[in-house]
C-alpha cells in the first residue's frame, strides 16, 4: 500500500477529539488496505453539483472535516466579494440522513468564523424550499445537505447561487479552487455555535419561510373547481420515503383541497436508515412496495412518492386488474405538460412566446406536444441549474415565457419561484391531473396512452454502469475516450445519422459535416439513428457511474418495446467491447 495513504490514515488516527463515529470507522479499516485506499487514496470531487459520497473517515468520505473544507471554500470565495454582498449571508437546509443536521451546523460555524451570516432551518426541509429560501431571504448563496435519492450510507453538500439555482460553473469553479487550497482539513477554524447565535450571525428559520413557500405553492393548481368536485374525494396514496416531504407536502395537499389521500405511515418517519426500502428513489419499483399494499386495500387511483429531499417525484397508476404500473419520469413530465398547455389554451392565456426547457437526455415526446400548441422547446445540458439559467435569461431578456421544465430523472418545475426541481409543486399538479382523468372515467395511464396514440409510442431506458473504487474514474474516462476515438457509425443494426460531442461542441452528420453546438462544454455524447432512436452517453457528476440513455419511437407499444429491448442488448454488448479494448 502507498506510504502516503498509510500516513494519511495515521494522521487521522492520531487526531485528538475525533468524533466517535469516525474513530469506529478508522478501527474497522485498520487491517483492510482496500478500505484505506478508497478512503484516503483520493479526495471527494467537488463539481457544479457539489459533492456527494459515503459517510465515514477519510478524505474521500463525507464527514465534518470534508464538510468544513467545502464550507471554507464557499466562505473564502465570499470573502472576495463586497461587504454588502457578504452580509446577505447563506441559507442552509438539510434532509433526514445521518449527520445532515450536524453538517448543516458545522457549515454555519465555518461561515460564522468569517463573520458571514447564516440562516439555518430549524429542522429538515426539502431542497426546493432551500432554493426558495435563498430567493425569499435574498441571501447570496445556499447550502443543502443531502444525498438526494442515494442509499443510506451516502450524504452530500450542494451549493446554490443567489438566483436559487445550483451555483453556476464560473463561481463553482472558483469555490472549488478555494476548497483545494485548504488541504489541511484539521486546520479549518470554526466559531462555537452559541457564540454565533448570541451575536445573531447564525440564525434559525422555519415557519415564516414555510408559510411564504406554501403560499406560492398554492398558485400551482389550475382548475380549483375540478379539485373541489373530484380531487377532494379521489383516493390516492402519498409517501415521503422517510424524508423532508413528510410535513410540507401534506400541508400543501390539504390547503389545495385534496382531502381523501392517505400517507404510508411507516414512511412518514424521518429515518436515516430508510428501513422500508433499499432504495429511497421513486424511480425504483421497490420504493412503492408499501404504497402498493396500502393502495390495493383502499383501491387508490394513484400512488405518489417523493425522494428524501423532496425534489424528485414518481408515481404508479392503478390498472383494471387492481395492480399498479409505474410511470417513467418522461411520461410524468409529458402528461403534466399536456395538461398545463391544454388548460392554458382553454383559458386563453397561452403566451405566444411560451417555451419549455428540458435536458438533452429527456424525451422527444415533450417537444412534439409543445409544438402542437405553438410552444418552443429549449434543450439544455443535464443538471437543473441549466434550466434555472434559462429561466433567469427569460426574465432578464423578456424574450420567452417559461411554462415548464423537467429532466427525465423524475425532476419537474412548474412555477419558477423555485429554481430547482420541486416535488412539492409536482405532487399538487399531478393529483389535479389524476382528478382530471378521473372526471372522464380514465386514469393517468390512459392519459399517457392517449398521447402515444396522437404523437407516437415512446419507450426509454437509462442504463447505469457502476465503476466503484479508485480506478473507477479511469474506467469511466476510458469508455468516453474510446467512443470519441472510434465514433459509432451503426447501432442495433441501424445507421447513425448524426452524433454530438458536447465536450468539443461539435455536431457531426453522416457525411462528416460539422456544426457548432451552442451550449456549455460537457462530457456527453449523443447519437441519432435512422429509425428515430437516440442514444446518449454521460458520466454521472455525483456518482461513479456512466449512464447510457435510450429512447425509441414507433407505431405501437409492442413495436416500441421490442425496439427498446434490442437497443438495451446492443448497449450491453457495446459496454463489454469498450471495456475489453
XYZ file of C-alpha atoms in Angstrom:
581
model
C 0.000 0.000 0.000
C 1.121 3.555 -0.778
C 3.030 5.149 2.130
C 1.063 8.373 1.627
C -2.195 6.524 2.237
C -0.865 4.954 5.422
C 0.489 8.320 6.576
C -2.903 9.930 5.988
C -4.590 7.119 7.875
C -2.201 7.583 10.816
C -2.756 11.343 10.812
C -6.483 10.788 11.227
C -5.955 8.056 13.818
C -3.725 10.333 15.906
C -6.079 13.288 15.665
C -7.361 14.317 19.131
C -11.090 14.768 19.801
C -12.125 12.861 16.690
C -15.898 12.148 16.674
C -16.743 8.664 17.900
C -18.266 7.530 14.606
C -15.022 8.340 12.771
C -12.911 6.572 15.400
C -15.037 3.454 14.929
C -14.703 3.700 11.163
C -10.917 4.024 11.383
C -10.760 0.956 13.619
C -12.818 -1.047 11.147
C -10.386 -0.370 8.312
C -7.247 -0.847 10.430
C -6.296 -4.095 8.685
C -8.108 -3.507 5.407
C -5.776 -1.955 2.856
C -8.519 -1.697 0.193
C -10.750 0.283 2.531
C -7.857 2.581 3.461
C -7.013 3.094 -0.194
C -10.590 4.015 -1.036
C -10.960 6.333 1.990
C -7.577 8.093 1.755
C -6.279 7.496 -1.776
C -8.128 10.479 -3.225
C -10.373 13.379 -2.249
C -14.096 13.838 -2.740
C -14.649 15.508 -6.069
C -16.441 18.842 -5.942
C -18.220 19.881 -9.106
C -21.051 22.085 -10.277
C -23.478 19.796 -8.420
C -21.435 19.987 -5.194
C -20.090 16.827 -3.629
C -21.588 13.513 -2.608
C -20.009 10.488 -1.013
C -20.113 7.655 1.501
C -20.169 8.649 5.156
C -17.048 7.831 7.156
C -13.456 8.735 7.964
C -11.098 9.881 5.225
C -10.523 12.499 2.567
C -12.784 10.582 0.156
C -15.668 10.424 2.631
C -18.431 12.690 3.880
C -17.580 13.786 7.442
C -17.431 17.017 9.446
C -13.913 17.738 8.177
C -14.654 17.416 4.448
C -17.860 19.398 5.020
C -15.906 22.120 6.834
C -13.468 22.183 3.917
C -16.331 22.724 1.449
C -17.872 25.439 3.630
C -14.444 27.095 3.977
C -14.186 27.161 0.179
C -17.502 28.985 -0.052
C -16.523 31.366 2.772
C -13.135 32.138 1.191
C -14.853 32.900 -2.103
C -17.409 35.149 -0.393
C -14.542 36.998 1.337
C -13.574 38.303 -2.122
C -16.992 39.955 -2.541
C -18.024 43.397 -1.384
C -19.194 43.717 2.224
C -22.871 44.287 1.395
C -22.954 41.080 -0.664
C -21.158 39.064 2.043
C -23.614 40.273 4.674
C -26.533 38.861 2.700
C -25.287 35.534 4.000
C -26.127 31.924 3.271
C -29.363 29.928 3.725
C -28.826 26.345 4.912
C -31.136 23.338 4.917
C -30.711 19.598 5.448
C -32.548 16.316 4.971
C -33.171 13.291 7.188
C -29.882 11.459 6.571
C -27.252 10.567 9.126
C -25.300 13.657 10.236
C -27.244 16.006 7.940
C -28.158 18.406 10.749
C -24.610 18.231 12.120
C -23.124 19.008 8.711
C -25.514 21.954 8.297
C -24.492 23.413 11.661
C -20.785 22.791 11.034
C -21.143 24.728 7.777
C -22.717 27.627 9.678
C -19.855 27.563 12.222
C -17.257 27.817 9.438
C -19.130 30.677 7.772
C -19.534 32.327 11.160
C -15.788 32.356 11.714
C -15.654 34.547 8.599
C -18.483 36.725 10.011
C -20.770 35.559 7.216
C -24.388 35.335 8.435
C -26.233 32.047 8.072
C -29.953 31.283 8.106
C -30.375 27.644 9.107
C -33.680 25.786 9.042
C -34.733 24.570 12.480
C -35.461 21.075 11.131
C -35.404 19.061 7.911
C -36.763 20.854 4.838
C -36.950 19.974 1.119
C -34.301 21.027 -1.371
C -36.838 23.140 -3.332
C -37.686 25.053 -0.157
C -33.979 25.823 0.313
C -33.935 27.155 -3.270
C -36.987 29.265 -2.421
C -35.414 30.490 0.840
C -32.343 31.818 -0.981
C -34.615 33.947 -3.167
C -37.091 34.849 -0.426
C -34.416 35.939 2.077
C -32.179 37.452 -0.623
C -29.125 35.545 0.600
C -26.078 35.360 -1.636
C -25.874 31.564 -1.514
C -27.473 28.430 -0.146
C -26.219 25.105 1.182
C -28.291 21.923 1.049
C -27.043 18.892 2.950
C -28.473 15.905 1.094
C -27.577 12.883 -0.976
C -30.986 13.082 -2.643
C -32.119 9.551 -3.565
C -28.855 7.695 -2.824
C -28.752 4.745 -0.370
C -28.443 5.379 3.376
C -24.628 5.280 3.538
C -24.346 8.488 1.472
C -24.623 12.177 2.179
C -23.805 15.297 0.182
C -23.204 19.050 0.091
C -24.788 21.242 -2.603
C -24.200 24.977 -3.095
C -26.861 27.274 -4.523
C -26.389 30.688 -6.105
C -28.291 33.873 -5.414
C -30.970 33.088 -8.025
C -31.891 29.921 -6.103
C -30.365 27.625 -8.724
C -27.311 25.483 -8.153
C -24.170 27.612 -8.235
C -23.189 28.453 -11.853
C -19.998 26.828 -13.232
C -17.871 30.003 -13.070
C -18.497 30.601 -9.366
C -18.461 26.870 -8.634
C -15.005 26.517 -10.201
C -13.693 29.396 -8.073
C -15.167 27.819 -4.933
C -13.547 24.512 -5.882
C -10.151 26.229 -6.190
C -10.557 27.686 -2.692
C -11.599 24.284 -1.348
C -8.423 22.701 -2.687
C -6.259 25.432 -1.141
C -7.399 24.338 2.326
C -5.759 20.928 2.165
C -5.283 20.595 5.949
C -8.764 19.507 6.982
C -7.965 19.773 10.677
C -6.794 23.392 10.485
C -10.124 24.881 9.382
C -11.448 27.269 12.020
C -14.971 27.301 13.403
C -16.715 29.580 15.881
C -18.815 27.942 18.640
C -22.483 27.843 17.785
C -23.686 29.528 20.963
C -21.391 32.478 20.309
C -22.744 32.817 16.771
C -26.353 32.570 17.943
C -25.859 35.213 20.622
C -24.253 37.532 18.063
C -27.105 36.812 15.610
C -24.614 35.684 12.980
C -26.164 32.200 12.912
C -29.949 32.472 12.743
C -32.655 29.814 12.774
C -35.515 29.977 10.272
C -38.659 27.890 9.902
C -42.384 28.543 9.911
C -42.237 32.028 8.386
C -40.395 30.652 5.334
C -42.711 27.614 5.261
C -45.765 29.860 5.042
C -44.230 32.032 2.318
C -43.271 28.938 0.302
C -46.673 27.279 0.752
C -48.410 30.481 -0.323
C -46.511 30.324 -3.625
C -47.126 26.586 -3.964
C -50.877 27.225 -3.890
C -50.538 29.039 -7.239
C -49.562 25.780 -8.979
C -53.046 24.294 -9.272
C -55.087 25.380 -12.274
C -58.687 24.102 -12.009
C -59.884 24.643 -8.449
C -63.439 23.573 -9.250
C -62.090 20.249 -10.514
C -60.257 19.722 -7.227
C -63.358 20.676 -5.247
C -65.691 18.402 -7.226
C -63.426 15.428 -7.971
C -59.999 15.786 -6.348
C -61.345 16.256 -2.835
C -62.821 12.727 -2.852
C -60.214 10.995 -5.024
C -58.356 8.227 -3.216
C -54.592 8.295 -3.610
C -51.534 7.378 -1.558
C -48.569 9.616 -0.800
C -45.199 8.635 0.654
C -42.298 10.965 1.562
C -39.951 7.928 1.693
C -38.696 8.815 5.191
C -37.784 12.320 4.095
C -38.497 16.016 4.034
C -41.857 15.848 2.264
C -43.480 14.492 5.423
C -44.802 17.879 6.585
C -44.637 20.320 3.680
C -46.289 18.112 1.032
C -49.162 17.172 3.334
C -49.796 20.789 4.268
C -49.766 21.739 0.590
C -52.200 18.969 -0.390
C -54.648 19.830 2.347
C -54.527 23.557 1.593
C -55.212 22.788 -2.083
C -58.334 20.799 -1.169
C -57.201 17.175 -1.516
C -58.916 15.578 1.480
C -59.077 11.865 0.730
C -55.434 10.922 0.300
C -53.641 8.561 2.700
C -49.977 8.551 3.694
C -47.767 5.492 4.106
C -47.384 5.816 7.873
C -44.173 3.787 8.127
C -42.514 6.054 5.568
C -43.536 9.322 7.218
C -40.889 8.659 9.880
C -37.769 10.699 9.094
C -35.488 7.705 9.470
C -31.930 7.828 8.043
C -31.916 4.022 7.854
C -34.653 4.092 5.187
C -35.746 0.773 6.752
C -38.701 0.082 4.449
C -36.880 0.273 1.121
C -33.343 -0.486 -0.099
C -33.502 2.487 -2.463
C -35.306 5.671 -1.353
C -35.680 6.527 -5.018
C -39.147 6.924 -6.590
C -37.929 5.700 -9.960
C -37.442 2.202 -8.476
C -40.434 -0.169 -8.055
C -39.220 -1.257 -4.581
C -39.819 2.256 -3.247
C -43.564 1.675 -3.852
C -43.878 -1.724 -2.115
C -45.689 -0.391 0.967
C -47.652 2.178 -1.033
C -48.785 -0.620 -3.349
C -50.046 -2.728 -0.428
C -51.930 0.238 1.009
C -53.246 1.260 -2.385
C -54.725 -2.182 -3.035
C -56.534 -2.122 0.314
C -58.028 1.278 -0.460
C -58.476 0.830 -4.233
C -56.477 4.054 -4.573
C -56.271 5.573 -8.042
C -52.652 6.731 -7.805
C -49.564 6.148 -5.677
C -47.184 9.134 -5.379
C -43.762 9.224 -3.715
C -41.132 11.927 -3.291
C -37.477 11.174 -2.571
C -35.903 12.071 0.812
C -35.076 15.687 -0.093
C -38.380 16.078 -1.989
C -37.003 17.317 -5.270
C -37.889 14.196 -7.302
C -41.280 12.554 -7.627
C -42.535 9.265 -9.019
C -45.966 7.700 -9.328
C -47.776 4.455 -10.069
C -51.287 4.173 -11.531
C -53.909 1.518 -10.780
C -54.746 -0.812 -13.663
C -58.047 -2.657 -14.301
C -56.629 -5.786 -12.615
C -56.030 -3.810 -9.392
C -52.240 -3.763 -9.663
C -50.155 -0.649 -10.267
C -47.920 0.398 -13.160
C -45.090 2.855 -12.630
C -44.875 5.798 -14.984
C -41.435 6.883 -16.164
C -40.104 10.357 -15.462
C -40.594 11.224 -19.125
C -44.197 10.006 -19.057
C -44.998 12.026 -15.913
C -43.420 15.117 -17.443
C -45.324 14.677 -20.712
C -48.725 14.180 -19.083
C -48.149 17.221 -16.849
C -47.055 19.325 -19.825
C -50.016 18.259 -21.934
C -52.409 19.232 -19.129
C -50.753 22.613 -18.495
C -50.809 23.616 -22.161
C -54.353 22.369 -22.766
C -55.596 24.255 -19.700
C -53.823 27.465 -20.719
C -55.162 27.219 -24.265
C -58.694 26.649 -22.945
C -58.373 29.659 -20.638
C -56.971 31.799 -23.459
C -53.733 32.591 -21.636
C -51.232 30.530 -23.614
C -48.437 33.048 -24.337
C -47.189 33.495 -27.886
C -43.578 33.330 -26.642
C -44.102 30.300 -24.386
C -41.286 27.782 -24.018
C -40.471 24.634 -22.121
C -36.964 23.702 -21.008
C -35.671 20.150 -20.821
C -32.358 18.330 -20.680
C -30.746 16.855 -23.782
C -31.294 13.321 -22.429
C -35.032 13.772 -21.838
C -37.864 12.624 -24.087
C -38.620 13.922 -27.572
C -42.333 13.409 -26.837
C -42.472 16.656 -24.855
C -41.245 18.861 -27.753
C -43.875 17.247 -30.008
C -46.595 18.099 -27.506
C -45.243 21.632 -27.069
C -45.048 22.219 -30.839
C -48.685 21.185 -31.264
C -49.600 24.123 -29.008
C -47.187 26.514 -30.710
C -44.783 26.359 -27.771
C -40.998 26.263 -28.248
C -38.550 23.826 -26.604
C -35.137 24.743 -25.233
C -32.759 21.796 -24.834
C -30.105 22.327 -22.154
C -27.379 20.230 -20.584
C -28.181 17.762 -17.801
C -28.398 19.477 -14.435
C -31.307 21.582 -13.260
C -29.026 24.593 -12.868
C -29.125 24.933 -16.655
C -32.925 25.080 -16.566
C -32.592 27.733 -13.828
C -30.160 29.705 -16.013
C -32.638 29.600 -18.918
C -35.414 30.937 -16.673
C -33.144 33.735 -15.454
C -32.358 34.615 -19.085
C -36.058 34.756 -19.993
C -36.824 37.017 -17.041
C -33.895 39.294 -17.863
C -34.316 39.486 -21.625
C -38.141 39.147 -21.691
C -37.852 37.084 -24.882
C -39.690 33.941 -23.727
C -42.212 32.932 -21.077
C -41.272 29.844 -19.070
C -44.068 27.272 -18.935
C -42.480 24.043 -17.661
C -39.078 22.467 -17.049
C -38.071 18.862 -16.493
C -35.426 16.169 -16.564
C -36.107 12.515 -17.282
C -34.696 11.635 -13.852
C -38.058 12.434 -12.192
C -37.427 16.146 -11.692
C -40.014 18.786 -12.678
C -40.552 22.513 -12.176
C -43.915 24.133 -12.789
C -43.638 27.654 -11.351
C -40.228 29.399 -11.260
C -40.439 30.833 -7.733
C -38.128 27.860 -7.121
C -35.061 27.301 -9.296
C -34.608 23.567 -8.799
C -36.808 20.562 -9.365
C -39.720 20.599 -6.929
C -41.677 17.525 -5.850
C -43.966 19.623 -3.631
C -45.236 21.617 -6.601
C -45.452 18.450 -8.652
C -47.497 16.398 -6.181
C -50.201 19.091 -6.290
C -50.391 19.302 -10.070
C -50.115 15.553 -10.599
C -53.005 14.985 -8.193
C -55.024 17.539 -10.175
C -54.211 15.834 -13.480
C -55.250 12.481 -11.970
C -58.525 14.112 -10.909
C -58.997 15.437 -14.447
C -58.732 11.980 -15.990
C -60.896 10.507 -13.218
C -63.609 13.018 -14.096
C -63.599 11.421 -17.576
C -63.641 7.872 -16.213
C -59.962 7.457 -17.071
C -56.574 7.248 -15.322
C -53.191 8.926 -15.715
C -52.106 5.795 -17.571
C -54.949 6.335 -20.046
C -53.710 9.888 -20.449
C -50.259 8.637 -21.388
C -51.755 6.194 -23.894
C -53.786 8.993 -25.492
C -50.572 10.971 -26.006
C -48.891 7.942 -27.556
C -51.809 7.444 -29.956
C -51.551 11.075 -31.031
C -47.780 11.656 -31.118
C -46.186 8.203 -31.402
C -45.294 5.431 -28.965
C -42.184 6.255 -26.967
C -40.171 3.932 -24.766
C -36.985 4.740 -22.920
C -34.451 3.290 -20.542
C -31.416 4.551 -18.649
C -28.667 2.015 -18.047
C -26.250 2.977 -15.283
C -22.938 1.137 -15.316
C -21.173 1.439 -11.944
C -17.400 1.855 -11.570
C -16.522 1.811 -7.877
C -13.054 2.053 -6.380
C -10.065 4.260 -7.094
C -9.743 3.041 -10.677
C -13.425 3.756 -11.346
C -12.737 7.219 -12.765
C -10.099 5.777 -15.099
C -12.535 3.180 -16.423
C -15.190 5.844 -16.987
C -12.693 8.039 -18.810
C -11.624 5.039 -20.917
C -15.191 4.444 -22.124
C -15.632 8.061 -23.160
C -12.263 8.269 -24.913
C -12.892 5.012 -26.802
C -16.216 6.340 -28.078
C -14.576 9.610 -29.119
C -11.667 7.921 -30.843
C -13.956 5.481 -32.645
C -17.331 7.200 -33.239
C -20.321 4.911 -33.660
C -21.497 4.622 -37.258
C -24.064 1.902 -36.553
C -26.075 0.797 -33.526
C -28.539 -2.076 -33.181
C -28.469 -2.609 -36.939
C -29.259 0.999 -37.813
C -27.132 3.793 -39.219
C -26.054 6.749 -37.115
C -27.325 9.833 -38.978
C -25.536 12.319 -36.734
C -23.699 12.482 -33.439
C -22.954 15.264 -30.978
C -19.905 15.685 -28.781
C -20.846 18.291 -26.212
C -17.261 18.340 -24.958
C -15.973 19.699 -28.274
C -19.302 21.452 -29.045
C -19.492 19.719 -32.429
C -22.456 18.122 -34.191
C -21.313 15.811 -36.999
C -23.608 14.347 -39.674
C -23.061 11.057 -41.535
C -21.158 12.864 -44.292
C -18.719 14.343 -41.807
C -20.102 17.883 -41.964
C -19.760 19.663 -38.617
C -21.739 22.447 -36.999
C -21.200 24.145 -33.632
C -23.402 23.314 -30.626
C -24.337 26.475 -28.746
C -24.170 25.022 -25.234
C -21.503 24.995 -22.499
C -18.969 22.195 -22.850
C -19.955 18.940 -21.148
C -18.706 15.362 -21.203
C -21.688 13.952 -23.111
C -22.054 12.097 -26.409
C -25.344 11.661 -28.256
C -26.252 9.679 -31.390
C -29.351 9.879 -33.612
C -30.235 6.795 -35.699
C -32.175 6.372 -38.934
C -35.167 4.797 -37.112
C -35.739 7.806 -34.778
C -33.885 6.101 -31.934
C -31.337 8.117 -29.979
C -28.598 7.108 -27.559
C -26.691 9.359 -25.172
C -23.670 8.513 -23.017
C -22.776 10.581 -19.969
C -20.624 10.017 -16.867
C -22.549 10.992 -13.725
C -21.336 14.121 -11.962
C -22.201 12.822 -8.486
C -21.869 9.028 -8.632
C -19.273 6.570 -10.004
C -21.455 5.664 -12.973
C -21.586 6.040 -16.725
C -25.176 6.459 -17.857
C -26.472 5.258 -21.202
C -29.786 6.903 -22.162
C -32.009 5.305 -24.780
C -35.259 6.425 -26.396
C -37.176 4.812 -29.237
C -40.318 5.816 -31.114
C -42.609 3.511 -33.074
C -46.173 2.992 -34.307
C -47.336 0.728 -31.464
C -46.409 -0.044 -27.875
C -45.305 -3.579 -28.725
C -43.105 -2.354 -31.556
C -41.527 0.320 -29.342
C -40.911 -2.161 -26.510
C -39.344 -4.673 -28.901
C -37.108 -1.999 -30.416
C -36.032 -0.821 -26.960
C -35.161 -4.376 -25.869
C -32.893 -4.713 -28.901
C -31.201 -1.419 -28.045
C -30.622 -2.482 -24.423
C -28.893 -5.654 -25.641
C -26.806 -3.553 -28.022
C -25.705 -1.267 -25.172
C -24.648 -4.266 -23.063
C -22.558 -5.602 -25.933
C -21.072 -2.183 -26.558
C -20.029 -1.814 -22.894
C -18.329 -5.239 -22.952
C -16.474 -4.324 -26.122
C -15.374 -0.937 -24.769
C -14.079 -2.430 -21.526
C -12.076 -5.049 -23.405
C -10.368 -2.529 -25.714
